[in-house]
């Protein structure tokens, strides 16, 4: 520790001996430094403050009706892309710096410099941004800040409208595509329903009713067939036991189903035709209705003639046994048998038709589940397509409302807190500070240079240091005794040194104060 202290004391003594060197070098550096500071060009700073309002009154009112964007993310992206090269080029055109751009656009130096020097900072309060720029031209600095502010506001409006137009164009394309798919699904579904008419799940009740009706008609036809066969057997038994003779009685007993009329054959023929037509058409068909009316009219006439014959049979006049209306019993039974055979033949046709109808309907029981599966797939595809189509229509309506809302009011509103202003005094450089720093810097540099010279060429300033350097024992030291003239001369030089140093300090203070 003592050695270090002694070394520092030794350096201080040597610096004291080189004070004139330090003063001269410091003076020269001060003159150069003051000249340099005086020639540094003035720069003026233009500033502006803007508040970005993302919570408009219209936004909560349109919630659910329009497309809601992330305004915070949109503002962040807007800030990041504001100073892009295309925007800087546009900014230079807005600030009337086209000539400068034409001279320096080849190497992009001006654009790169503006990207570095234009400052866009966010203050502590949310969504308040400061725009600043320094230039040697006050008006140019103000124009650039004003252009940045304008570009900031226009970029948001332009991006919102471009995004809306692009989204609407895409939605329109998707709507057209889904509309074509929806029409194709509708045509396919319609053709499928036409092809399987009466077998749709919605027609299930009609199908099973038809099946039950066919089974019921078949059972009734079988029962009628059995009755006709039994009746024919009875008539055949009567014919087998009757001789062709004539017996006279007063009142023969009435035998049902033995009275024939002139309408029987026509009625049977029309019934057969009606049964055949019912296999092809419904009861509502015009031909079926017409034939039914004819049949009903003939049956009415047939009923009248039978009632007249019955009244004749029950009269008091004597008649012949087996004779009805002038025909003997044998011939009457033959006619009855012929009529029964005709009805049986007709009923056989009806039975075959009813069996065929029932069989065809029963076969469809196995087909209907497959039809239901296919119909389910078609309905599912159609439902999905229709749902997507309706969603796209709803989205397009939301985009249209958003577009109209953005035309009237912007989601992001810019409120200028401080318009672009530039100070009358230059913001940079701070000449007072620079002038005041020139002298200390010069003294420090010259002292450091002197110290380097001392280290490079050390001097022996004490007996102790001489012993350390030489390694020899020092017996003693001889001090120099200065004369009175030397003392006066030394004091004068010291006074001059102090005056010169004070002059440098005074000049530095004057430069600093009057800037």
PDB file of N, CA and C in Angstrom, residues 233-244 330 333-334:
ATOM      1  N   UNK A 233    -120.978 -76.543 -55.468  1.00  0.00           N
ATOM      2  CA  UNK A 233    -121.111 -77.972 -55.125  1.00  0.00           C
ATOM      3  C   UNK A 233    -122.566 -78.322 -54.814  1.00  0.00           C
ATOM      4  N   UNK A 234    -123.261 -77.428 -54.130  1.00  0.00           N
ATOM      5  CA  UNK A 234    -124.668 -77.686 -53.785  1.00  0.00           C
ATOM      6  C   UNK A 234    -125.529 -77.757 -55.038  1.00  0.00           C
ATOM      7  N   UNK A 235    -125.289 -76.835 -55.987  1.00  0.00           N
ATOM      8  CA  UNK A 235    -126.070 -76.833 -57.231  1.00  0.00           C
ATOM      9  C   UNK A 235    -125.783 -78.089 -58.043  1.00  0.00           C
ATOM     10  N   UNK A 236    -124.511 -78.484 -58.076  1.00  0.00           N
ATOM     11  CA  UNK A 236    -124.164 -79.705 -58.817  1.00  0.00           C
ATOM     12  C   UNK A 236    -124.845 -80.929 -58.200  1.00  0.00           C
ATOM     13  N   UNK A 237    -124.945 -80.966 -56.859  1.00  0.00           N
ATOM     14  CA  UNK A 237    -125.634 -82.094 -56.201  1.00  0.00           C
ATOM     15  C   UNK A 237    -127.115 -82.110 -56.571  1.00  0.00           C
ATOM     16  N   UNK A 238    -127.740 -80.914 -56.645  1.00  0.00           N
ATOM     17  CA  UNK A 238    -129.153 -80.847 -57.020  1.00  0.00           C
ATOM     18  C   UNK A 238    -129.361 -81.316 -58.456  1.00  0.00           C
ATOM     19  N   UNK A 239    -128.452 -80.905 -59.345  1.00  0.00           N
ATOM     20  CA  UNK A 239    -128.574 -81.319 -60.746  1.00  0.00           C
ATOM     21  C   UNK A 239    -128.420 -82.833 -60.899  1.00  0.00           C
ATOM     22  N   UNK A 240    -127.570 -83.414 -60.080  1.00  0.00           N
ATOM     23  CA  UNK A 240    -127.345 -84.857 -60.194  1.00  0.00           C
ATOM     24  C   UNK A 240    -128.572 -85.658 -59.791  1.00  0.00           C
ATOM     25  N   UNK A 241    -129.434 -85.129 -58.915  1.00  0.00           N
ATOM     26  CA  UNK A 241    -130.561 -85.907 -58.411  1.00  0.00           C
ATOM     27  C   UNK A 241    -131.898 -85.537 -59.023  1.00  0.00           C
ATOM     28  N   UNK A 242    -131.890 -84.681 -60.045  1.00  0.00           N
ATOM     29  CA  UNK A 242    -133.160 -84.219 -60.611  1.00  0.00           C
ATOM     30  C   UNK A 242    -133.346 -84.820 -62.001  1.00  0.00           C
ATOM     31  N   UNK A 243    -134.527 -85.379 -62.265  1.00  0.00           N
ATOM     32  CA  UNK A 243    -134.898 -85.839 -63.594  1.00  0.00           C
ATOM     33  C   UNK A 243    -135.564 -84.678 -64.308  1.00  0.00           C
ATOM     34  N   UNK A 244    -135.490 -84.657 -65.615  1.00  0.00           N
ATOM     35  CA  UNK A 244    -136.047 -83.535 -66.363  1.00  0.00           C
ATOM     36  C   UNK A 244    -137.558 -83.769 -66.533  1.00  0.00           C
ATOM     37  N   UNK A 330    -134.703 -77.539 -64.052  1.00  0.00           N
ATOM     38  CA  UNK A 330    -133.423 -78.093 -64.508  1.00  0.00           C
ATOM     39  C   UNK A 330    -132.608 -77.040 -65.248  1.00  0.00           C
ATOM     40  N   UNK A 333    -131.299 -74.466 -62.833  1.00  0.00           N
ATOM     41  CA  UNK A 333    -130.094 -74.865 -62.094  1.00  0.00           C
ATOM     42  C   UNK A 333    -128.860 -74.838 -62.982  1.00  0.00           C
ATOM     43  N   UNK A 334    -129.038 -75.198 -64.262  1.00  0.00           N
ATOM     44  CA  UNK A 334    -127.908 -75.136 -65.195  1.00  0.00           C
ATOM     45  C   UNK A 334    -127.414 -73.696 -65.357  1.00  0.00           C
TER      46      UNK A 334
END
